[in-house]
Amino acid sequence: MKSRRWSRSSGTRDALLRAAREVFLSRGYAEATVADIVETSGISVGSLYHHFGGKPGLFLALWEQFMRGQEERTSRAAKATEGTKERFLAGARAYLEGSWEQRDVARLFLENDGPAEFSTLRRQRGWDWIGGNKRLLGLADTRETHVLVVLLTTVMGEAGREVAACESDDDAQVTIDAVIRVVRRMLSEADRPHTGS
C-alpha cells in the first residue's frame, strides 16, 4: 500500500513538472500562472501546493532537475577520461553539449526570469561549481589559481548561454569547439611559470 501511494505521488510530481516546463517555456515564468499549470497537468491546485508550495517551488524543482542532469553528464564524461586537465575539458564539453541538447529549458534558466530566490540559489550553485572545479583541477591553493578557476567557471557559464542560443547543430558545435580551445589555452597558461611584474 505504501509503495503504491509513493508511486502515485511520484507520478503527480512528474506530471506537474512536465506541465510547469511546458507552461514556463511557452509563457515565461512571470506570465505563467498556477491556473495554467493546473489546467495543463490535469492535477489539482491542492496537489500542486502540497508537492511544490506554489509556482516558485515548481520553477526551482525544474532548475534542480536540469542542474542535476548537467552535473551527472559532466561527471560521467570527466570520470571516463585520463589526466586532470583532460577530465576538466571532457566535463566542459559534456556541459556545453547538455546546454545544447536541453536548450529550451537552459534558455529559460538563463533569462533571469524566475522567482526572487532564484538568483541567490544560482549564485550559491556558482560558488559550489567553482569549488568543484578547483578540486577537479587539483591546482595549488594560490590567489592566482583561484582567479583562474573563477574565470574558467564564468567562461563555462557564459558559454552555456551562447550554446543554448545557437540556431543550429552546426553553430552549436562550432561554438562548443571554440570554447574548448579557449579553455585549453587558459589551462595551458596555468602550467607556465610566472614571474612577478
mmCIF file of N, CA, C and O in Angstrom, residues 38-134:
data_model
loop_
_atom_site.group_PDB
_atom_site.id
_atom_site.type_symbol
_atom_site.label_atom_id
_atom_site.label_comp_id
_atom_site.label_asym_id
_atom_site.label_seq_id
_atom_site.Cartn_x
_atom_site.Cartn_y
_atom_site.Cartn_z
ATOM 1 N N VAL A 38 -2.069 23.977 -13.619
ATOM 2 C CA VAL A 38 -3.103 23.024 -13.195
ATOM 3 C C VAL A 38 -3.903 22.550 -14.396
ATOM 4 O O VAL A 38 -4.160 21.352 -14.568
ATOM 5 N N GLU A 39 -4.264 23.479 -15.264
ATOM 6 C CA GLU A 39 -5.039 23.106 -16.460
ATOM 7 C C GLU A 39 -4.232 22.182 -17.368
ATOM 8 O O GLU A 39 -4.745 21.180 -17.866
ATOM 9 N N THR A 40 -2.970 22.498 -17.569
ATOM 10 C CA THR A 40 -2.119 21.689 -18.447
ATOM 11 C C THR A 40 -1.867 20.307 -17.869
ATOM 12 O O THR A 40 -1.828 19.321 -18.603
ATOM 13 N N SER A 41 -1.690 20.231 -16.559
ATOM 14 C CA SER A 41 -1.360 18.947 -15.920
ATOM 15 C C SER A 41 -2.582 18.083 -15.646
ATOM 16 O O SER A 41 -2.467 16.860 -15.569
ATOM 17 N N GLY A 42 -3.732 18.722 -15.432
ATOM 18 C CA GLY A 42 -4.905 17.979 -15.008
ATOM 19 C C GLY A 42 -4.842 17.574 -13.543
ATOM 20 O O GLY A 42 -5.622 16.755 -13.074
ATOM 21 N N ILE A 43 -3.901 18.144 -12.803
ATOM 22 C CA ILE A 43 -3.710 17.856 -11.382
ATOM 23 C C ILE A 43 -4.310 19.012 -10.575
ATOM 24 O O ILE A 43 -4.286 20.153 -11.007
ATOM 25 N N SER A 44 -4.804 18.722 -9.400
ATOM 26 C CA SER A 44 -5.472 19.755 -8.602
ATOM 27 C C SER A 44 -4.500 20.804 -8.061
ATOM 28 O O SER A 44 -3.308 20.542 -7.889
ATOM 29 N N VAL A 45 -5.059 21.983 -7.784
ATOM 30 C CA VAL A 45 -4.283 23.063 -7.167
ATOM 31 C C VAL A 45 -3.711 22.596 -5.831
ATOM 32 O O VAL A 45 -2.561 22.879 -5.501
ATOM 33 N N GLY A 46 -4.527 21.882 -5.067
ATOM 34 C CA GLY A 46 -4.071 21.381 -3.767
ATOM 35 C C GLY A 46 -2.844 20.494 -3.889
ATOM 36 O O GLY A 46 -1.916 20.599 -3.085
ATOM 37 N N SER A 47 -2.822 19.623 -4.903
ATOM 38 C CA SER A 47 -1.659 18.749 -5.110
ATOM 39 C C SER A 47 -0.433 19.560 -5.491
ATOM 40 O O SER A 47 0.678 19.276 -5.034
ATOM 41 N N LEU A 48 -0.629 20.566 -6.326
ATOM 42 C CA LEU A 48 0.497 21.421 -6.723
ATOM 43 C C LEU A 48 1.112 22.066 -5.483
ATOM 44 O O LEU A 48 2.334 22.015 -5.290
ATOM 45 N N TYR A 49 0.287 22.644 -4.628
ATOM 46 C CA TYR A 49 0.803 23.291 -3.420
ATOM 47 C C TYR A 49 1.375 22.280 -2.433
ATOM 48 O O TYR A 49 2.384 22.553 -1.773
ATOM 49 N N HIS A 50 0.771 21.109 -2.372
ATOM 50 C CA HIS A 50 1.279 20.059 -1.475
ATOM 51 C C HIS A 50 2.692 19.635 -1.875
ATOM 52 O O HIS A 50 3.574 19.488 -1.025
ATOM 53 N N HIS A 51 2.912 19.439 -3.167
ATOM 54 C CA HIS A 51 4.209 18.929 -3.640
ATOM 55 C C HIS A 51 5.262 20.009 -3.809
ATOM 56 O O HIS A 51 6.454 19.748 -3.604
ATOM 57 N N PHE A 52 4.861 21.215 -4.209
ATOM 58 C CA PHE A 52 5.855 22.233 -4.563
ATOM 59 C C PHE A 52 5.685 23.568 -3.844
ATOM 60 O O PHE A 52 6.547 24.434 -3.975
ATOM 61 N N GLY A 53 4.588 23.767 -3.140
ATOM 62 C CA GLY A 53 4.396 25.012 -2.415
ATOM 63 C C GLY A 53 3.996 26.184 -3.290
ATOM 64 O O GLY A 53 3.894 27.301 -2.810
ATOM 65 N N GLY A 54 3.837 25.959 -4.589
ATOM 66 C CA GLY A 54 3.432 27.025 -5.493
ATOM 67 C C GLY A 54 4.317 27.111 -6.718
ATOM 68 O O GLY A 54 5.178 26.259 -6.966
ATOM 69 N N LYS A 55 4.108 28.162 -7.480
ATOM 70 C CA LYS A 55 4.833 28.363 -8.741
ATOM 71 C C LYS A 55 6.349 28.472 -8.536
ATOM 72 O O LYS A 55 7.113 27.839 -9.279
ATOM 73 N N PRO A 56 6.837 29.220 -7.525
ATOM 74 C CA PRO A 56 8.295 29.287 -7.340
ATOM 75 C C PRO A 56 8.919 27.914 -7.085
ATOM 76 O O PRO A 56 9.986 27.606 -7.626
ATOM 77 N N GLY A 57 8.249 27.098 -6.282
ATOM 78 C CA GLY A 57 8.778 25.769 -5.995
ATOM 79 C C GLY A 57 8.878 24.892 -7.227
ATOM 80 O O GLY A 57 9.830 24.128 -7.385
ATOM 81 N N LEU A 58 7.905 25.022 -8.118
ATOM 82 C CA LEU A 58 7.951 24.266 -9.379
ATOM 83 C C LEU A 58 9.133 24.715 -10.239
ATOM 84 O O LEU A 58 9.860 23.891 -10.799
ATOM 85 N N PHE A 59 9.322 26.015 -10.334
ATOM 86 C CA PHE A 59 10.423 26.548 -11.134
ATOM 87 C C PHE A 59 11.758 26.049 -10.585
ATOM 88 O O PHE A 59 12.626 25.583 -11.334
ATOM 89 N N LEU A 60 11.923 26.156 -9.266
ATOM 90 C CA LEU A 60 13.181 25.737 -8.646
ATOM 91 C C LEU A 60 13.396 24.232 -8.761
ATOM 92 O O LEU A 60 14.529 23.781 -8.938
ATOM 93 N N ALA A 61 12.324 23.449 -8.703
ATOM 94 C CA ALA A 61 12.446 21.998 -8.877
ATOM 95 C C ALA A 61 12.884 21.661 -10.304
ATOM 96 O O ALA A 61 13.709 20.765 -10.516
ATOM 97 N N LEU A 62 12.355 22.389 -11.283
ATOM 98 C CA LEU A 62 12.791 22.190 -12.675
ATOM 99 C C LEU A 62 14.266 22.536 -12.834
ATOM 100 O O LEU A 62 15.015 21.841 -13.529
ATOM 101 N N TRP A 63 14.669 23.637 -12.213
ATOM 102 C CA TRP A 63 16.070 24.058 -12.291
ATOM 103 C C TRP A 63 16.981 23.019 -11.662
ATOM 104 O O TRP A 63 18.014 22.666 -12.242
ATOM 105 N N GLU A 64 16.595 22.515 -10.489
ATOM 106 C CA GLU A 64 17.387 21.471 -9.832
ATOM 107 C C GLU A 64 17.477 20.224 -10.702
ATOM 108 O O GLU A 64 18.535 19.597 -10.793
ATOM 109 N N GLN A 65 16.382 19.862 -11.344
ATOM 110 C CA GLN A 65 16.363 18.697 -12.233
ATOM 111 C C GLN A 65 17.341 18.899 -13.392
ATOM 112 O O GLN A 65 18.117 18.008 -13.740
ATOM 113 N N PHE A 66 17.320 20.090 -13.995
ATOM 114 C CA PHE A 66 18.226 20.418 -15.094
ATOM 115 C C PHE A 66 19.682 20.391 -14.622
ATOM 116 O O PHE A 66 20.543 19.781 -15.263
ATOM 117 N N MET A 67 19.956 21.029 -13.485
ATOM 118 C CA MET A 67 21.326 21.091 -12.982
ATOM 119 C C MET A 67 21.843 19.703 -12.590
ATOM 120 O O MET A 67 23.001 19.372 -12.838
ATOM 121 N N ARG A 68 20.988 18.895 -11.986
ATOM 122 C CA ARG A 68 21.387 17.538 -11.616
ATOM 123 C C ARG A 68 21.769 16.745 -12.866
ATOM 124 O O ARG A 68 22.758 16.027 -12.883
ATOM 125 N N GLY A 69 20.983 16.895 -13.924
ATOM 126 C CA GLY A 69 21.304 16.233 -15.188
ATOM 127 C C GLY A 69 22.635 16.699 -15.751
ATOM 128 O O GLY A 69 23.439 15.891 -16.230
ATOM 129 N N GLN A 70 22.886 18.009 -15.683
ATOM 130 C CA GLN A 70 24.152 18.554 -16.177
ATOM 131 C C GLN A 70 25.326 18.034 -15.336
ATOM 132 O O GLN A 70 26.375 17.686 -15.885
ATOM 133 N N GLU A 71 25.152 18.001 -14.020
ATOM 134 C CA GLU A 71 26.226 17.514 -13.152
ATOM 135 C C GLU A 71 26.524 16.040 -13.411
ATOM 136 O O GLU A 71 27.684 15.638 -13.443
ATOM 137 N N GLU A 72 25.480 15.238 -13.593
ATOM 138 C CA GLU A 72 25.688 13.811 -13.875
ATOM 139 C C GLU A 72 26.399 13.624 -15.206
ATOM 140 O O GLU A 72 27.300 12.796 -15.334
ATOM 141 N N ARG A 73 25.986 14.389 -16.206
ATOM 142 C CA ARG A 73 26.594 14.308 -17.537
ATOM 143 C C ARG A 73 28.082 14.676 -17.478
ATOM 144 O O ARG A 73 28.929 13.970 -18.014
ATOM 145 N N THR A 74 28.413 15.778 -16.807
ATOM 146 C CA THR A 74 29.805 16.219 -16.757
ATOM 147 C C THR A 74 30.654 15.261 -15.925
ATOM 148 O O THR A 74 31.801 14.980 -16.281
ATOM 149 N N SER A 75 30.084 14.742 -14.850
ATOM 150 C CA SER A 75 30.814 13.806 -14.001
ATOM 151 C C SER A 75 31.141 12.515 -14.759
ATOM 152 O O SER A 75 32.274 12.016 -14.691
ATOM 153 N N ARG A 76 30.171 11.982 -15.505
ATOM 154 C CA ARG A 76 30.414 10.765 -16.298
ATOM 155 C C ARG A 76 31.532 10.997 -17.313
ATOM 156 O O ARG A 76 32.418 10.161 -17.483
ATOM 157 N N ALA A 77 31.474 12.132 -17.997
ATOM 158 C CA ALA A 77 32.479 12.433 -19.022
ATOM 159 C C ALA A 77 33.861 12.587 -18.402
ATOM 160 O O ALA A 77 34.854 12.082 -18.930
ATOM 161 N N ALA A 78 33.935 13.282 -17.268
ATOM 162 C CA ALA A 78 35.223 13.504 -16.613
ATOM 163 C C ALA A 78 35.817 12.185 -16.112
ATOM 164 O O ALA A 78 37.005 11.935 -16.284
ATOM 165 N N LYS A 79 34.978 11.338 -15.525
ATOM 166 C CA LYS A 79 35.467 10.060 -14.984
ATOM 167 C C LYS A 79 35.949 9.118 -16.073
ATOM 168 O O LYS A 79 36.778 8.244 -15.814
ATOM 169 N N ALA A 80 35.458 9.288 -17.286
ATOM 170 C CA ALA A 80 35.831 8.403 -18.392
ATOM 171 C C ALA A 80 37.109 8.855 -19.093
ATOM 172 O O ALA A 80 37.499 8.283 -20.104
ATOM 173 N N THR A 81 37.766 9.883 -18.556
ATOM 174 C CA THR A 81 38.929 10.479 -19.212
ATOM 175 C C THR A 81 40.124 10.458 -18.261
ATOM 176 O O THR A 81 39.974 10.629 -17.067
ATOM 177 N N GLU A 82 41.308 10.284 -18.824
ATOM 178 C CA GLU A 82 42.548 10.290 -18.041
ATOM 179 C C GLU A 82 43.182 11.675 -18.063
ATOM 180 O O GLU A 82 43.110 12.379 -19.058
ATOM 181 N N GLY A 83 43.829 12.032 -16.976
ATOM 182 C CA GLY A 83 44.544 13.308 -16.897
ATOM 183 C C GLY A 83 43.643 14.407 -16.359
ATOM 184 O O GLY A 83 42.524 14.588 -16.822
ATOM 185 N N THR A 84 44.138 15.155 -15.395
ATOM 186 C CA THR A 84 43.337 16.167 -14.709
ATOM 187 C C THR A 84 42.737 17.182 -15.665
ATOM 188 O O THR A 84 41.533 17.441 -15.649
ATOM 189 N N LYS A 85 43.560 17.771 -16.501
ATOM 190 C CA LYS A 85 43.057 18.827 -17.390
ATOM 191 C C LYS A 85 42.164 18.247 -18.488
ATOM 192 O O LYS A 85 41.169 18.864 -18.878
ATOM 193 N N GLU A 86 42.498 17.055 -18.953
ATOM 194 C CA GLU A 86 41.647 16.412 -19.955
ATOM 195 C C GLU A 86 40.284 16.055 -19.358
ATOM 196 O O GLU A 86 39.266 16.136 -20.036
ATOM 197 N N ARG A 87 40.269 15.677 -18.081
ATOM 198 C CA ARG A 87 38.990 15.414 -17.403
ATOM 199 C C ARG A 87 38.160 16.694 -17.341
ATOM 200 O O ARG A 87 36.949 16.669 -17.571
ATOM 201 N N PHE A 88 38.812 17.805 -17.010
ATOM 202 C CA PHE A 88 38.092 19.080 -16.949
ATOM 203 C C PHE A 88 37.519 19.418 -18.327
ATOM 204 O O PHE A 88 36.354 19.810 -18.442
ATOM 205 N N LEU A 89 38.320 19.254 -19.367
ATOM 206 C CA LEU A 89 37.871 19.568 -20.729
ATOM 207 C C LEU A 89 36.739 18.645 -21.171
ATOM 208 O O LEU A 89 35.783 19.096 -21.816
ATOM 209 N N ALA A 90 36.828 17.366 -20.811
ATOM 210 C CA ALA A 90 35.748 16.426 -21.160
ATOM 211 C C ALA A 90 34.461 16.821 -20.451
ATOM 212 O O ALA A 90 33.369 16.794 -21.042
ATOM 213 N N GLY A 91 34.577 17.188 -19.180
ATOM 214 C CA GLY A 91 33.403 17.639 -18.437
ATOM 215 C C GLY A 91 32.838 18.927 -19.013
ATOM 216 O O GLY A 91 31.615 19.092 -19.116
ATOM 217 N N ALA A 92 33.729 19.838 -19.411
ATOM 218 C CA ALA A 92 33.294 21.106 -20.006
ATOM 219 C C ALA A 92 32.535 20.856 -21.307
ATOM 220 O O ALA A 92 31.473 21.444 -21.548
ATOM 221 N N ARG A 93 33.063 19.981 -22.139
ATOM 222 C CA ARG A 93 32.383 19.662 -23.400
ATOM 223 C C ARG A 93 31.009 19.030 -23.127
ATOM 224 O O ARG A 93 30.015 19.384 -23.757
ATOM 225 N N ALA A 94 30.946 18.124 -22.168
ATOM 226 C CA ALA A 94 29.671 17.477 -21.834
ATOM 227 C C ALA A 94 28.662 18.507 -21.330
ATOM 228 O O ALA A 94 27.478 18.450 -21.679
ATOM 229 N N TYR A 95 29.115 19.453 -20.520
ATOM 230 C CA TYR A 95 28.236 20.515 -20.021
ATOM 231 C C TYR A 95 27.674 21.333 -21.180
ATOM 232 O O TYR A 95 26.473 21.612 -21.240
ATOM 233 N N LEU A 96 28.534 21.706 -22.111
ATOM 234 C CA LEU A 96 28.096 22.513 -23.255
ATOM 235 C C LEU A 96 27.159 21.722 -24.163
ATOM 236 O O LEU A 96 26.162 22.265 -24.657
ATOM 237 N N GLU A 97 27.456 20.454 -24.377
ATOM 238 C CA GLU A 97 26.560 19.619 -25.182
ATOM 239 C C GLU A 97 25.199 19.482 -24.508
ATOM 240 O O GLU A 97 24.162 19.504 -25.173
ATOM 241 N N GLY A 98 25.193 19.384 -23.177
ATOM 242 C CA GLY A 98 23.933 19.344 -22.442
ATOM 243 C C GLY A 98 23.166 20.649 -22.572
ATOM 244 O O GLY A 98 21.931 20.650 -22.662
ATOM 245 N N SER A 99 23.890 21.766 -22.604
ATOM 246 C CA SER A 99 23.238 23.070 -22.784
ATOM 247 C C SER A 99 22.549 23.145 -24.142
ATOM 248 O O SER A 99 21.493 23.771 -24.267
ATOM 249 N N TRP A 100 23.134 22.494 -25.144
ATOM 250 C CA TRP A 100 22.513 22.471 -26.466
ATOM 251 C C TRP A 100 21.336 21.493 -26.498
ATOM 252 O O TRP A 100 20.251 21.824 -26.967
ATOM 253 N N GLU A 101 21.563 20.288 -25.996
ATOM 254 C CA GLU A 101 20.500 19.274 -26.030
ATOM 255 C C GLU A 101 19.275 19.698 -25.225
ATOM 256 O O GLU A 101 18.146 19.369 -25.590
ATOM 257 N N GLN A 102 19.496 20.425 -24.153
ATOM 258 C CA GLN A 102 18.401 20.906 -23.297
ATOM 259 C C GLN A 102 18.205 22.413 -23.471
ATOM 260 O O GLN A 102 17.831 23.111 -22.533
ATOM 261 N N ARG A 103 18.447 22.914 -24.681
ATOM 262 C CA ARG A 103 18.480 24.366 -24.908
ATOM 263 C C ARG A 103 17.189 25.081 -24.552
ATOM 264 O O ARG A 103 17.221 26.208 -24.099
ATOM 265 N N ASP A 104 16.051 24.427 -24.733
ATOM 266 C CA ASP A 104 14.797 25.108 -24.405
ATOM 267 C C ASP A 104 14.754 25.463 -22.929
ATOM 268 O O ASP A 104 14.531 26.610 -22.550
ATOM 269 N N VAL A 105 15.023 24.503 -22.073
ATOM 270 C CA VAL A 105 14.981 24.767 -20.639
ATOM 271 C C VAL A 105 16.206 25.557 -20.184
ATOM 272 O O VAL A 105 16.109 26.405 -19.290
ATOM 273 N N ALA A 106 17.366 25.345 -20.817
ATOM 274 C CA ALA A 106 18.559 26.133 -20.478
ATOM 275 C C ALA A 106 18.299 27.613 -20.729
ATOM 276 O O ALA A 106 18.667 28.465 -19.911
ATOM 277 N N ARG A 107 17.657 27.938 -21.835
ATOM 278 C CA ARG A 107 17.328 29.340 -22.135
ATOM 279 C C ARG A 107 16.419 29.921 -21.070
ATOM 280 O O ARG A 107 16.570 31.071 -20.669
ATOM 281 N N LEU A 108 15.459 29.120 -20.617
ATOM 282 C CA LEU A 108 14.541 29.574 -19.567
ATOM 283 C C LEU A 108 15.319 29.992 -18.323
ATOM 284 O O LEU A 108 15.073 31.054 -17.751
ATOM 285 N N PHE A 109 16.280 29.190 -17.919
ATOM 286 C CA PHE A 109 17.019 29.475 -16.694
ATOM 287 C C PHE A 109 18.066 30.568 -16.881
ATOM 288 O O PHE A 109 18.512 31.164 -15.909
ATOM 289 N N LEU A 110 18.460 30.829 -18.103
ATOM 290 C CA LEU A 110 19.454 31.873 -18.362
ATOM 291 C C LEU A 110 18.834 33.242 -18.581
ATOM 292 O O LEU A 110 19.534 34.230 -18.686
ATOM 293 N N GLU A 111 17.517 33.307 -18.653
ATOM 294 C CA GLU A 111 16.821 34.568 -18.925
ATOM 295 C C GLU A 111 16.676 35.458 -17.700
ATOM 296 O O GLU A 111 16.193 36.562 -17.811
ATOM 297 N N ASN A 112 17.054 34.987 -16.532
ATOM 298 C CA ASN A 112 16.854 35.734 -15.285
ATOM 299 C C ASN A 112 15.381 35.992 -15.001
ATOM 300 O O ASN A 112 15.021 36.967 -14.361
ATOM 301 N N ASP A 113 14.526 35.141 -15.533
ATOM 302 C CA ASP A 113 13.092 35.250 -15.310
ATOM 303 C C ASP A 113 12.704 34.103 -14.385
ATOM 304 O O ASP A 113 12.538 32.980 -14.816
ATOM 305 N N GLY A 114 12.625 34.387 -13.107
ATOM 306 C CA GLY A 114 12.299 33.342 -12.150
ATOM 307 C C GLY A 114 11.906 33.966 -10.830
ATOM 308 O O GLY A 114 11.833 35.189 -10.708
ATOM 309 N N PRO A 115 11.660 33.145 -9.830
ATOM 310 C CA PRO A 115 11.282 33.683 -8.521
ATOM 311 C C PRO A 115 12.437 34.467 -7.888
ATOM 312 O O PRO A 115 13.594 34.291 -8.264
ATOM 313 N N ALA A 116 12.099 35.281 -6.906
ATOM 314 C CA ALA A 116 13.089 36.156 -6.268
ATOM 315 C C ALA A 116 14.294 35.383 -5.733
ATOM 316 O O ALA A 116 15.429 35.833 -5.862
ATOM 317 N N GLU A 117 14.062 34.207 -5.147
ATOM 318 C CA GLU A 117 15.162 33.452 -4.541
ATOM 319 C C GLU A 117 16.052 32.745 -5.563
ATOM 320 O O GLU A 117 17.098 32.208 -5.222
ATOM 321 N N PHE A 118 15.658 32.768 -6.837
ATOM 322 C CA PHE A 118 16.409 32.053 -7.863
ATOM 323 C C PHE A 118 17.816 32.603 -8.023
ATOM 324 O O PHE A 118 18.776 31.850 -8.116
ATOM 325 N N SER A 119 17.977 33.919 -8.037
ATOM 326 C CA SER A 119 19.315 34.492 -8.233
ATOM 327 C C SER A 119 20.243 34.118 -7.077
ATOM 328 O O SER A 119 21.424 33.834 -7.298
ATOM 329 N N THR A 120 19.729 34.077 -5.864
ATOM 330 C CA THR A 120 20.552 33.688 -4.718
ATOM 331 C C THR A 120 20.976 32.226 -4.827
ATOM 332 O O THR A 120 22.144 31.893 -4.624
ATOM 333 N N LEU A 121 20.035 31.353 -5.167
ATOM 334 C CA LEU A 121 20.362 29.930 -5.316
ATOM 335 C C LEU A 121 21.344 29.703 -6.462
ATOM 336 O O LEU A 121 22.266 28.894 -6.348
ATOM 337 N N ARG A 122 21.162 30.428 -7.553
ATOM 338 C CA ARG A 122 22.067 30.279 -8.692
ATOM 339 C C ARG A 122 23.470 30.758 -8.334
ATOM 340 O O ARG A 122 24.463 30.146 -8.717
ATOM 341 N N ARG A 123 23.553 31.858 -7.585
ATOM 342 C CA ARG A 123 24.861 32.372 -7.156
ATOM 343 C C ARG A 123 25.554 31.346 -6.244
ATOM 344 O O ARG A 123 26.741 31.077 -6.403
ATOM 345 N N GLN A 124 24.791 30.739 -5.312
ATOM 346 C CA GLN A 124 25.363 29.726 -4.429
ATOM 347 C C GLN A 124 25.837 28.518 -5.232
ATOM 348 O O GLN A 124 26.912 27.974 -4.975
ATOM 349 N N ARG A 125 25.044 28.105 -6.209
ATOM 350 C CA ARG A 125 25.434 26.981 -7.052
ATOM 351 C C ARG A 125 26.718 27.325 -7.806
ATOM 352 O O ARG A 125 27.584 26.473 -8.002
ATOM 353 N N GLY A 126 26.851 28.569 -8.224
ATOM 354 C CA GLY A 126 28.075 29.019 -8.908
ATOM 355 C C GLY A 126 29.302 28.878 -8.024
ATOM 356 O O GLY A 126 30.355 28.409 -8.467
ATOM 357 N N TRP A 127 29.176 29.258 -6.742
ATOM 358 C CA TRP A 127 30.307 29.112 -5.827
ATOM 359 C C TRP A 127 30.621 27.638 -5.589
ATOM 360 O O TRP A 127 31.793 27.249 -5.515
ATOM 361 N N ASP A 128 29.597 26.821 -5.509
ATOM 362 C CA ASP A 128 29.815 25.375 -5.370
ATOM 363 C C ASP A 128 30.534 24.826 -6.592
ATOM 364 O O ASP A 128 31.414 23.967 -6.488
ATOM 365 N N TRP A 129 30.155 25.308 -7.770
ATOM 366 C CA TRP A 129 30.762 24.877 -9.027
ATOM 367 C C TRP A 129 32.245 25.268 -9.055
ATOM 368 O O TRP A 129 33.098 24.485 -9.466
ATOM 369 N N ILE A 130 32.548 26.471 -8.592
ATOM 370 C CA ILE A 130 33.940 26.919 -8.530
ATOM 371 C C ILE A 130 34.744 25.975 -7.632
ATOM 372 O O ILE A 130 35.839 25.530 -8.002
ATOM 373 N N GLY A 131 34.189 25.649 -6.470
ATOM 374 C CA GLY A 131 34.884 24.729 -5.558
ATOM 375 C C GLY A 131 35.109 23.359 -6.179
ATOM 376 O O GLY A 131 36.190 22.770 -6.054
ATOM 377 N N GLY A 132 34.095 22.853 -6.881
ATOM 378 C CA GLY A 132 34.230 21.557 -7.549
ATOM 379 C C GLY A 132 35.287 21.587 -8.642
ATOM 380 O O GLY A 132 36.081 20.644 -8.789
ATOM 381 N N ASN A 133 35.318 22.675 -9.407
ATOM 382 C CA ASN A 133 36.321 22.802 -10.467
ATOM 383 C C ASN A 133 37.729 22.903 -9.888
ATOM 384 O O ASN A 133 38.677 22.343 -10.432
ATOM 385 N N LYS A 134 37.846 23.598 -8.774
ATOM 386 C CA LYS A 134 39.151 23.732 -8.120
ATOM 387 C C LYS A 134 39.656 22.357 -7.680
ATOM 388 O O LYS A 134 40.824 22.014 -7.882
#
